[in-house]
Coordinates of C-alpha atoms and ligand atoms in Angstrom, one line a residue:
X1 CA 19.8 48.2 -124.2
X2 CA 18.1 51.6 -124.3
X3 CA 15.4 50.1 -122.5
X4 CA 17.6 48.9 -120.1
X5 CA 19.2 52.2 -119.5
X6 CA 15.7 53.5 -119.1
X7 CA 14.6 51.6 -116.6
X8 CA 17.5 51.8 -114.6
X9 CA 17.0 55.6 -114.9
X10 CA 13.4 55.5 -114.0
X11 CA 14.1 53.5 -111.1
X12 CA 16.6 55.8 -109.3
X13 CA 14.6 58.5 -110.0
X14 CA 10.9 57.4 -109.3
X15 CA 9.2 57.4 -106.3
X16 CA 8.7 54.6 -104.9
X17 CA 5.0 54.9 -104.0
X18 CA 2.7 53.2 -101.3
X19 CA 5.1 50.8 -99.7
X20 CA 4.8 49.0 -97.1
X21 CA 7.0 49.6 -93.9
X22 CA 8.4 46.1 -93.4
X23 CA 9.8 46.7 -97.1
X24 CA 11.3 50.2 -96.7
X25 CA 14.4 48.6 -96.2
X26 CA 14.7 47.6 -99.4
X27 CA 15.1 51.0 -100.7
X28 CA 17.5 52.4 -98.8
X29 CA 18.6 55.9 -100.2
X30 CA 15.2 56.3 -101.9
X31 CA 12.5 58.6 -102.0
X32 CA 9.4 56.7 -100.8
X33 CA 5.9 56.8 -99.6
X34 CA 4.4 54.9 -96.7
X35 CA 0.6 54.8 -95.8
X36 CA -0.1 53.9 -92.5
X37 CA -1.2 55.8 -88.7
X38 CA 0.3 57.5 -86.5
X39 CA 1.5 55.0 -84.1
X40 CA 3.2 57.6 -81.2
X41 CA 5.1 60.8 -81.5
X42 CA 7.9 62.6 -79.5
X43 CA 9.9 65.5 -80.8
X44 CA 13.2 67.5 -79.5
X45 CA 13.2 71.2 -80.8
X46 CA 13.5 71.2 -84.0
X47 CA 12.8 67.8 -84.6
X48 CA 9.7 65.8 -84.2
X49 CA 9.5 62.1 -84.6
X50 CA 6.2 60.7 -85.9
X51 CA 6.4 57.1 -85.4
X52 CA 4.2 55.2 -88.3
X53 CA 2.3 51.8 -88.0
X54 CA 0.5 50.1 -91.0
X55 CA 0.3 46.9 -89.5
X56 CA 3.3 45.3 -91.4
X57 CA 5.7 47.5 -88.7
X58 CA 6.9 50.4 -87.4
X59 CA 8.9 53.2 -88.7
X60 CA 9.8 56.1 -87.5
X61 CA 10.1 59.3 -89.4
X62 CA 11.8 62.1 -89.0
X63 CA 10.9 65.8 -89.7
X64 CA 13.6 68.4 -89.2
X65 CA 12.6 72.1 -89.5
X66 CA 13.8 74.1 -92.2
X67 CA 13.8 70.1 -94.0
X68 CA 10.0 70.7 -94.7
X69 CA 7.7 73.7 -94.7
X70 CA 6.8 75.2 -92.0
X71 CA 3.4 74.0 -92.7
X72 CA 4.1 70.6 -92.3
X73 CA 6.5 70.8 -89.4
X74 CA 3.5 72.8 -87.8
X75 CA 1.0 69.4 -88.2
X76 CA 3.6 67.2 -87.7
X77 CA 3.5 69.0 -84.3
X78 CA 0.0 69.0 -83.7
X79 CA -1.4 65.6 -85.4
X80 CA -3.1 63.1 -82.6
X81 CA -2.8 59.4 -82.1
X82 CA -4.0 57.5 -85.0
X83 CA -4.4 59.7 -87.3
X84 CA -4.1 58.3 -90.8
X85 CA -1.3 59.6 -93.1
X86 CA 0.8 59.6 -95.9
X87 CA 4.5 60.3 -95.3
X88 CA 7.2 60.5 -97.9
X89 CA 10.9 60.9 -97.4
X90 CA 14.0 59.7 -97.9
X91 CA 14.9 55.8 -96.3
X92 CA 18.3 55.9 -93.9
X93 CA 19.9 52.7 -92.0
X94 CA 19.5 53.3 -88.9
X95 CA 20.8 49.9 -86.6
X96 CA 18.8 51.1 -83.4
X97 CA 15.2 51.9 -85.3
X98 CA 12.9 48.9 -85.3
X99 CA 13.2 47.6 -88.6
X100 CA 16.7 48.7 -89.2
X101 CA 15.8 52.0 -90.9
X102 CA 14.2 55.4 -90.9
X103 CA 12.3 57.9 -92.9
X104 CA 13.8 61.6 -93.4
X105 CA 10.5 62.9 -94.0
X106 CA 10.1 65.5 -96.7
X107 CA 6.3 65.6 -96.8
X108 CA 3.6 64.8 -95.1
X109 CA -0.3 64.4 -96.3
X110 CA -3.1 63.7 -93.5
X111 CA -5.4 61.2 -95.0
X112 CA -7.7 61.7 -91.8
X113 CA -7.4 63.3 -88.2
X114 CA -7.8 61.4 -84.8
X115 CA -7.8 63.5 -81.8
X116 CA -8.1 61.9 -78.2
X117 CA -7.6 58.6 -79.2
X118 CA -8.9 56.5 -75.8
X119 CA -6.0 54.2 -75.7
X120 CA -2.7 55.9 -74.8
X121 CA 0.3 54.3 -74.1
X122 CA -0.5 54.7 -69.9
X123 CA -1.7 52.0 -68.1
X124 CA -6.1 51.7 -68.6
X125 CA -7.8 48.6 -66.9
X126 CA -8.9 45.2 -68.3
X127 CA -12.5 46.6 -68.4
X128 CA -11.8 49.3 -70.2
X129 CA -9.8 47.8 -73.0
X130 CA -12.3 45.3 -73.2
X131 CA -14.8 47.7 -73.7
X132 CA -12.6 49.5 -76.0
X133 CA -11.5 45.9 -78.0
X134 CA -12.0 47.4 -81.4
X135 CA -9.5 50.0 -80.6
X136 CA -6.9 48.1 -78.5
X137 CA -6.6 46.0 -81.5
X138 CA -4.4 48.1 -82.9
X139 CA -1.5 48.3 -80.1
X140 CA 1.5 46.3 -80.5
X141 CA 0.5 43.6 -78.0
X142 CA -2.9 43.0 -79.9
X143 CA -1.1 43.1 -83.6
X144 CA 2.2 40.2 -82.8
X145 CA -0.8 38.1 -80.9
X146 CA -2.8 38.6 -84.4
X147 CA -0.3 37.6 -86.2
X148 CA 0.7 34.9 -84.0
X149 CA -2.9 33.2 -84.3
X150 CA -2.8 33.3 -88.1
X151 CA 0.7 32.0 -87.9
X152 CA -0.7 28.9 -86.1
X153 CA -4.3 28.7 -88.1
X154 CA -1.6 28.4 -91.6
X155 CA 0.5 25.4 -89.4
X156 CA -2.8 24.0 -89.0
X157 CA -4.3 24.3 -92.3
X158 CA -0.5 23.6 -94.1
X159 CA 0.0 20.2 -91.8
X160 CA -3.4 18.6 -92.9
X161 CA -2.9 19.7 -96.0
X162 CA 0.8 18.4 -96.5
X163 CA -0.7 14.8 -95.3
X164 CA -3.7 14.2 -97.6
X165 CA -6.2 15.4 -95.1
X166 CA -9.2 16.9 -96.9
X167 CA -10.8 19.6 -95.2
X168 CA -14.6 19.4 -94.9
X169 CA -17.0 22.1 -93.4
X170 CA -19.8 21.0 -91.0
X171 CA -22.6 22.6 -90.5
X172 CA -23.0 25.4 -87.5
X173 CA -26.8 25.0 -86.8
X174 CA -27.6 21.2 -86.1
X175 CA -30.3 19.3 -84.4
X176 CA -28.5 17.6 -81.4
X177 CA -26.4 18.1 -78.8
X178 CA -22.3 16.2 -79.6
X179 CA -20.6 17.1 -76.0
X180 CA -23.5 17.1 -73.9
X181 CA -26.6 18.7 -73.2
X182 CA -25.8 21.2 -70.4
X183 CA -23.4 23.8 -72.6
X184 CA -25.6 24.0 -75.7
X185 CA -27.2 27.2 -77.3
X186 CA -30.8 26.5 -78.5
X187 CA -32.4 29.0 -80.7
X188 CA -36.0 28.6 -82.6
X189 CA -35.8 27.0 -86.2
X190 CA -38.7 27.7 -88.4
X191 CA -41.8 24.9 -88.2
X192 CA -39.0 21.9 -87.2
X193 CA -39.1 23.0 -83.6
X194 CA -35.2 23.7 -81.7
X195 CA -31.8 23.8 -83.1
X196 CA -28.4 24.4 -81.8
X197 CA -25.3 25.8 -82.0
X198 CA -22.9 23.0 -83.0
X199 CA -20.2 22.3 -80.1
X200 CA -18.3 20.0 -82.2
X201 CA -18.3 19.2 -85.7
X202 CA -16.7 15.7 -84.6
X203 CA -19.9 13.5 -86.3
X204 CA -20.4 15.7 -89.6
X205 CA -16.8 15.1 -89.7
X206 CA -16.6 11.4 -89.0
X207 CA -19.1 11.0 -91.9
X208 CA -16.8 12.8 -94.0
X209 CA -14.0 10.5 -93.0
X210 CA -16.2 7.6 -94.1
X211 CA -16.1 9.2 -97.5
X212 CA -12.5 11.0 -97.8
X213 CA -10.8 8.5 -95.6
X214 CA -8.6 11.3 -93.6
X215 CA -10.5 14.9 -93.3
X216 CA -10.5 17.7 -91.1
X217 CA -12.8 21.0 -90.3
X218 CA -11.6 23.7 -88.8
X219 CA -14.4 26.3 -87.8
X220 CA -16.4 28.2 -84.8
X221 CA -17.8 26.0 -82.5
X222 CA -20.2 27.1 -79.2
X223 CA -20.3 26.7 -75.5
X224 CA -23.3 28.2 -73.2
X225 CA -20.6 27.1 -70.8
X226 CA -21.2 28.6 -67.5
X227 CA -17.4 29.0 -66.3
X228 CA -15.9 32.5 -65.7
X229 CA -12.7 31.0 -65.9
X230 CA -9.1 32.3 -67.5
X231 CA -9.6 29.7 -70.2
X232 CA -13.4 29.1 -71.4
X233 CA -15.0 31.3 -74.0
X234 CA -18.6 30.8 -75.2
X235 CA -17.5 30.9 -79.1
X236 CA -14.0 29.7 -79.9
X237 CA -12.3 27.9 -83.1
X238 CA -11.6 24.2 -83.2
X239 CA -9.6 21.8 -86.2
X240 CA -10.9 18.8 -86.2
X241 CA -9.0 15.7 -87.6
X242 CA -11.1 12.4 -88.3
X243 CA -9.4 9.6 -89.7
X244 CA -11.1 6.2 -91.3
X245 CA -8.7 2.9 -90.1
X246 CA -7.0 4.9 -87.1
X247 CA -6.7 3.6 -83.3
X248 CA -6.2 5.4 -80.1
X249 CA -2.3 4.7 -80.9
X250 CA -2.6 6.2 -84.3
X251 CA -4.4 9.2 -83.1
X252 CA -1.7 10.3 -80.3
X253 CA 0.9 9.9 -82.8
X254 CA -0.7 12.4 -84.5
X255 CA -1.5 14.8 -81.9
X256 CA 2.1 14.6 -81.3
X257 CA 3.4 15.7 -84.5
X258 CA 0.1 17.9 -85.0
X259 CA 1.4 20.0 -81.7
X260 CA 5.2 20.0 -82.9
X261 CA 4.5 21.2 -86.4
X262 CA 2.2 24.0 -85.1
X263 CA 4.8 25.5 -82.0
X264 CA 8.0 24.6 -84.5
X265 CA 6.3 27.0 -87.5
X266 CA 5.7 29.9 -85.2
X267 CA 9.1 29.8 -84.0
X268 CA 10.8 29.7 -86.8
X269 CA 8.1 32.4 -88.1
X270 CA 7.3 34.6 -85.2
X271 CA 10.0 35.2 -82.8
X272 CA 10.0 38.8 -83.4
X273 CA 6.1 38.9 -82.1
X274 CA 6.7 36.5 -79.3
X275 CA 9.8 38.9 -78.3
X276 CA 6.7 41.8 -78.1
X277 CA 5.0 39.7 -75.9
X278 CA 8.0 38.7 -73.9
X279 CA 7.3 35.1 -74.4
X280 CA 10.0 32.7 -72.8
X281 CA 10.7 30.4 -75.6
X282 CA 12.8 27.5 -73.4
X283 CA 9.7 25.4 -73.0
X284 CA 8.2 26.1 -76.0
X285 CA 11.5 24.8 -78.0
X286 CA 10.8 21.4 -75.9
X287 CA 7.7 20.7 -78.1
X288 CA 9.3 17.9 -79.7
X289 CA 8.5 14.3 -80.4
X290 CA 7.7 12.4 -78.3
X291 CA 5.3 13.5 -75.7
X292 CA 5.1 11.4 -72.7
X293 CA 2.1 9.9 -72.7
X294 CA 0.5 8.4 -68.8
X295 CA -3.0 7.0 -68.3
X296 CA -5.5 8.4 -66.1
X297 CA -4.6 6.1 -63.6
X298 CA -1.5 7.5 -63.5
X299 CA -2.2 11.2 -63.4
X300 CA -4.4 9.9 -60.3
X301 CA -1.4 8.8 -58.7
X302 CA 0.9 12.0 -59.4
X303 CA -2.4 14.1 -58.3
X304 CA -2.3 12.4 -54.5
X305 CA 1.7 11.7 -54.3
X306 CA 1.8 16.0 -54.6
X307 CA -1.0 15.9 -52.0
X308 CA -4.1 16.1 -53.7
X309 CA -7.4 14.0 -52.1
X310 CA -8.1 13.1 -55.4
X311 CA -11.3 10.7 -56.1
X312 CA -11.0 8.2 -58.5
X313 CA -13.4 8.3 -61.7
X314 CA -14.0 12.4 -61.2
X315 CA -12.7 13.9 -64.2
X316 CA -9.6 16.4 -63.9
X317 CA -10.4 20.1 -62.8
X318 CA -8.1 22.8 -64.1
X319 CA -5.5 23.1 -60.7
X320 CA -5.5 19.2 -61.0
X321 CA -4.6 19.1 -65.2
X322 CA -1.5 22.1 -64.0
X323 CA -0.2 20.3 -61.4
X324 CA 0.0 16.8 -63.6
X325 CA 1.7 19.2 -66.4
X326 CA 4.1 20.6 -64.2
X327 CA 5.9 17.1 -63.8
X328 CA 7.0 17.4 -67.6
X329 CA 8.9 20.1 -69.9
X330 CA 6.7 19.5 -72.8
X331 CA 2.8 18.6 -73.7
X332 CA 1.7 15.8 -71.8
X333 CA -0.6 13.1 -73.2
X334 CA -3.4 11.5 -70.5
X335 CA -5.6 8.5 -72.2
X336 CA -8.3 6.0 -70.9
X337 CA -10.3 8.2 -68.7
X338 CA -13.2 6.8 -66.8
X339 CA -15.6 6.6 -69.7
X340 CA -18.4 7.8 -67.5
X341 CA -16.5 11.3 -67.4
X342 CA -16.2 11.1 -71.1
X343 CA -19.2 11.8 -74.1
X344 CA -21.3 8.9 -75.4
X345 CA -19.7 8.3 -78.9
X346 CA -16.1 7.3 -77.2
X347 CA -15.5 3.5 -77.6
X348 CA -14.9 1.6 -74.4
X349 CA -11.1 -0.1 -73.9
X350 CA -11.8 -3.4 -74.6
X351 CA -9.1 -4.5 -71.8
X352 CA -11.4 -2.9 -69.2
X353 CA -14.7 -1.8 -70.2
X354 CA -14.4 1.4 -67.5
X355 CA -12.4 3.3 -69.8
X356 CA -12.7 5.0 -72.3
X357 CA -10.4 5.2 -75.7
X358 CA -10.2 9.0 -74.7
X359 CA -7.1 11.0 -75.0
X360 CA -6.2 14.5 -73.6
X361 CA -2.9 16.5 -74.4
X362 CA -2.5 18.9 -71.6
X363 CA -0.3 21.6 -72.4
X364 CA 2.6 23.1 -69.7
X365 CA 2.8 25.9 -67.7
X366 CA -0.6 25.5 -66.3
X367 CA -2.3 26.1 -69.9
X368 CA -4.5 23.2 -69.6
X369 CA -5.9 20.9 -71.8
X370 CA -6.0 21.9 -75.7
X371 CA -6.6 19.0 -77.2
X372 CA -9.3 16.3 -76.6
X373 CA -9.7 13.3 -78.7
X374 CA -10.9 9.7 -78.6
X375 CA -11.1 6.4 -80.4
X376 CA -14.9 5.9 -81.5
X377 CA -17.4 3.7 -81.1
X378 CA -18.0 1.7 -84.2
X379 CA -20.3 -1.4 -83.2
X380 CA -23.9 -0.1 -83.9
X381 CA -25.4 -2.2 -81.4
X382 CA -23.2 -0.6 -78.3
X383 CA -23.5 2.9 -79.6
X384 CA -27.0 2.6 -79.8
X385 CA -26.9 1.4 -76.1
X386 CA -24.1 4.6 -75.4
X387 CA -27.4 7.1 -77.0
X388 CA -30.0 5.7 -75.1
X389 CA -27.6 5.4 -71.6
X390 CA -27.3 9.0 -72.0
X391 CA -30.7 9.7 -72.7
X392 CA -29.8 11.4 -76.1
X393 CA -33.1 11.4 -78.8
X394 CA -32.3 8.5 -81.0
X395 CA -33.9 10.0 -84.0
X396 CA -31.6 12.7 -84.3
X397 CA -28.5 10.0 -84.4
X398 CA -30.0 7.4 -86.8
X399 CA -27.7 9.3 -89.4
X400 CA -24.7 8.9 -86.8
X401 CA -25.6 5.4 -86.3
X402 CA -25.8 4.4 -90.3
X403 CA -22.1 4.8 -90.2
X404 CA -21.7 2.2 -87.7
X405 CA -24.3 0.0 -90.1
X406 CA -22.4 0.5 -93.9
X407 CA -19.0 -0.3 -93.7
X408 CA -18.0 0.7 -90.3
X409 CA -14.3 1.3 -89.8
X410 CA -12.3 2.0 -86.4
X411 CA -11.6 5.2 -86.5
X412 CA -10.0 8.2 -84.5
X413 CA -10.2 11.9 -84.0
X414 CA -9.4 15.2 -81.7
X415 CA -10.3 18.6 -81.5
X416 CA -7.6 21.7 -80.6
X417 CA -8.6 24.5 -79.0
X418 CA -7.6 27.4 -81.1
X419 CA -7.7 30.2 -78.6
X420 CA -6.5 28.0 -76.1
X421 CA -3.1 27.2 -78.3
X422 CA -2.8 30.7 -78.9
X423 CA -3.0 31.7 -75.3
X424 CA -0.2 28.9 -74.5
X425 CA 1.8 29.8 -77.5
X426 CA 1.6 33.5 -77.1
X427 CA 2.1 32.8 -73.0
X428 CA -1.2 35.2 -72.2
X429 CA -2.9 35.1 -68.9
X430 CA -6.4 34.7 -70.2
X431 CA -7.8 33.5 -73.8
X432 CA -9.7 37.0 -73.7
X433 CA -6.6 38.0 -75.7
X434 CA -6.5 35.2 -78.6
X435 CA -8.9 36.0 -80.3
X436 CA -10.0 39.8 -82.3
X437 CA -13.8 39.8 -80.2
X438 CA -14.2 37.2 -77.2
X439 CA -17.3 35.9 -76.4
X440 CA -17.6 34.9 -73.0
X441 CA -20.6 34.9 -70.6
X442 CA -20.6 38.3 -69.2
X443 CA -19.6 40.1 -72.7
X444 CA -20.7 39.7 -76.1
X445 CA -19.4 43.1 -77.1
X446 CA -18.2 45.1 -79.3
Ligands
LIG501 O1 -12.5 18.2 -75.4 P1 -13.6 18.8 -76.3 O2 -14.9 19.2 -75.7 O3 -13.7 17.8 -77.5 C1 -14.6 17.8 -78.5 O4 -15.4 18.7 -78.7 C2 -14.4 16.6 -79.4 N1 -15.7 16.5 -80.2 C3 -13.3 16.9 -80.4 C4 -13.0 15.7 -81.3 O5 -12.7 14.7 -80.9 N2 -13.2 16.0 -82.6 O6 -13.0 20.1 -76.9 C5 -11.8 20.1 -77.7 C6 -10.9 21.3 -77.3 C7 -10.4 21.3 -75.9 O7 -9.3 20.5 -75.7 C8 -10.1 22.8 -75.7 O8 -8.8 23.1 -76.3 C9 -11.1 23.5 -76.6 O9 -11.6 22.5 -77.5 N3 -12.3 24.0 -75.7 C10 -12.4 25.3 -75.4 N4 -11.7 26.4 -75.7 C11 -12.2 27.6 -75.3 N5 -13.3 27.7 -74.6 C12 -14.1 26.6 -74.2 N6 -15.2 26.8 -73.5 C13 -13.6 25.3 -74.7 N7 -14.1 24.1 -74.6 C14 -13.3 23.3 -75.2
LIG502 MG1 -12.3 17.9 -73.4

């Protein structure tokens, strides 16, 4: 009882110390103490308004003259942009603050000054916020897209989890090319000659499946890829899913469910962020089962009735995968390529050997493809064929091929584009944004 009584007492009357701001509300009426910078600032006479970020929100507190010293009024006045400080005060409802509430400030303690911070709430150019990445991280924009990307990265991680999927890593530095040999980064490795940065962790990760049944890695993976374009980035995440006993069938079924569980979460999570970012949510609430699914052949034939000289067998370019997606209000599914657009390990439809078991999902509003998978090739003797057709060194597969020689299975995967679900999600105009430090061919910095 007494204790009771003395914790109730202590709690009224305490402090309540280092909170974070999306919590404040919580102690409405009470004395508390938020750490965070100083986000922006405008006053009116006698009242200045220091607006505090700490990443969890924004609050704005409120410093009336006469309510403080006249030494802290005086550096409420003068502090700069992102400064970092300690305010304490007094937490008010306040419907129109974002958040919900406000801080009557009653003191204030300046854990470090920032004057002339470079990014101010004006308009500055791509270049220069670029330049300045480290910094722009910390606007509003940059923080509800962080957010936004871990949101998806937990879907990810949470869905694979939920369905027995063990996740596997795969190794970064390997000795041979998976998607070709014209986008790979070579770099010297010790007396065994070249080795590269991984593209793919597809094969590491089909050995794993041989062993786990269902697995998936999720890690960097690197492009020398030579296109400037709104959607290419020379280092960019992928998840991986691989799955022993699986067909083409099996694998779009779950790309399907993959992509709804990932855009259903962050809605359901993040509408406040995608609110920051204006996103309009219409299309993104389609993202239910099921996608349509159409085969290349198909796409050819919505490609030339909306006017396009398509040729058949070239693979699809960037305007041709928008236009295809604009015919649909959700992800669209194309399989059975021409395999001689698609990488050697894809098996062949055995139906008509000049496809490949290939499947892209192509996302809408001209977000392109963020999703390529494929039925492999599990007969030894045709893959072997498939590594020497595309001139690939064969001792560098023989561990690829010993899957196909000890209890080969058919068995399916795909890679997602992280940066490139991010960018859709988030509805940003170029995947520079999706990630905290793009790497792309004409920056590697900060
Ligand atoms: O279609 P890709 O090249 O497929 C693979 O690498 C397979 N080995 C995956 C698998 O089956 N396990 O790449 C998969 C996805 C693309 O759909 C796209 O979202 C993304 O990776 N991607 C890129 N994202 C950003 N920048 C680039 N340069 C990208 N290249 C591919
Ligand atoms: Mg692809």
């Amino acid at each position: 009882m007494v204790y009771i009584f003395v914790h109730k007492f202590l709690k009224f009357s305490t402090k309540q110390i280092n909170k974070l701001i999306k919590e404040v509300g919580k102690f409405a009426g009470q004395e508390v103490t938020v750490k965070g910078w100083l986000y922006n600032k405008r006053s009116s006479g006698k009242i200045k308004f220091l607006i505090l970020r700490d990443g969890t929100g924004y609050l704005q507190c409120i410093f009336f003259k006469g309510a403080v010293s006249e030494e802290i009024f005086e550096i409420a006045d003068k502090i700069g942009q992102e400064s970092a400080l300690e305010i304490t005060g007094k937490v008010r409802a306040e419907g129109r603050a974002p958040g919900g509430f406000e801080l009557d400030a009653t003191n204030l303690k300046v854990i470090s000054e920032s004057h002339e911070f470079p990014i101010t709430p004006k308009d500055h150019g791509i270049e220069f916020l670029m330049d300045n990445r480290h910094l722009w991280l910390r606007s509003n924009r940059q923080v509800a897209i962080l957010k936004i990307r871990h949101r998806i990265t937990k879907a990810i991680r949470d869905f694979f989890d939920e369905r027995d999927f063990i996740l596997v890593d795969t190794p970064i530095l390997t000795p041979a090319a998976c998607e070709g040999t014209s986008t790979l980064f070579e770099t010297e490795y010790f007396d065994l000659g070249k080795a590269y940065l991984t593209q793919s962790g597809q094969l590491y990760a089909e050995a794993n499946a041989m062993a786990l049944g269902k697995v998936y890695n999720f890690g960097p993976v690197f492009r020398a890829e030579k296109s400037k374009t709104r959607r290419h980035l020379t280092e960019f995440w992928m998840v991986e899913p691989e799955v022993a006993f699986a067909d083409l069938n099996d694998n779009m079924n779950l790309a399907e469910e993959f992509l709804e569980y990932i855009v259903q979460s962050v809605l359901q999570d993040r509408e406040e962020e995608l609110k920051v970012l204006g996103r309009d949510l219409t299309m993104l609430k389609n993202v239910k089962r099921p996608l349509p699914r159409i085969s290349y052949d198909e796409a050819v034939e919505i490609l030339r009735k909306n006017g396009i000289d398509f040729e058949w067998g070239n693979d699809l370019g960037g305007t041709d995968e928008t236009i295809i997606s604009n015919q649909f209000d959700r992800p669209v599914m194309v399989h059975r390529y021409p395999s001689a657009v698609k990488a050697f390990y894809m098996k062949h439809d055995p139906e008509n050997d000049k496809f490949a078991l290939a499947v892209d999902v192509l996302a809408p509003e001209g977000y392109g493809e963020i999703i390529g998978g494929s039925q492999r090739e599990d007969n030894f003797d045709v893959l072997l064929k498939r590594i020497e057709e595309h001139n690939l060194p064969r001792e560098a597969f023989e561990w690829y091929l010993d899957l196909r020689k000890y209890g080969s299975v058919p068995h399916s995967g795909f890679g997602l584009g992280l940066e490139r679900t991010v960018s859709w999600i988030c509805g940003l105009e170029h995947v520079r944004e999706s990630i905290p430090f793009p790497r792309m061919i004409y920056r590697n910095t900060p």
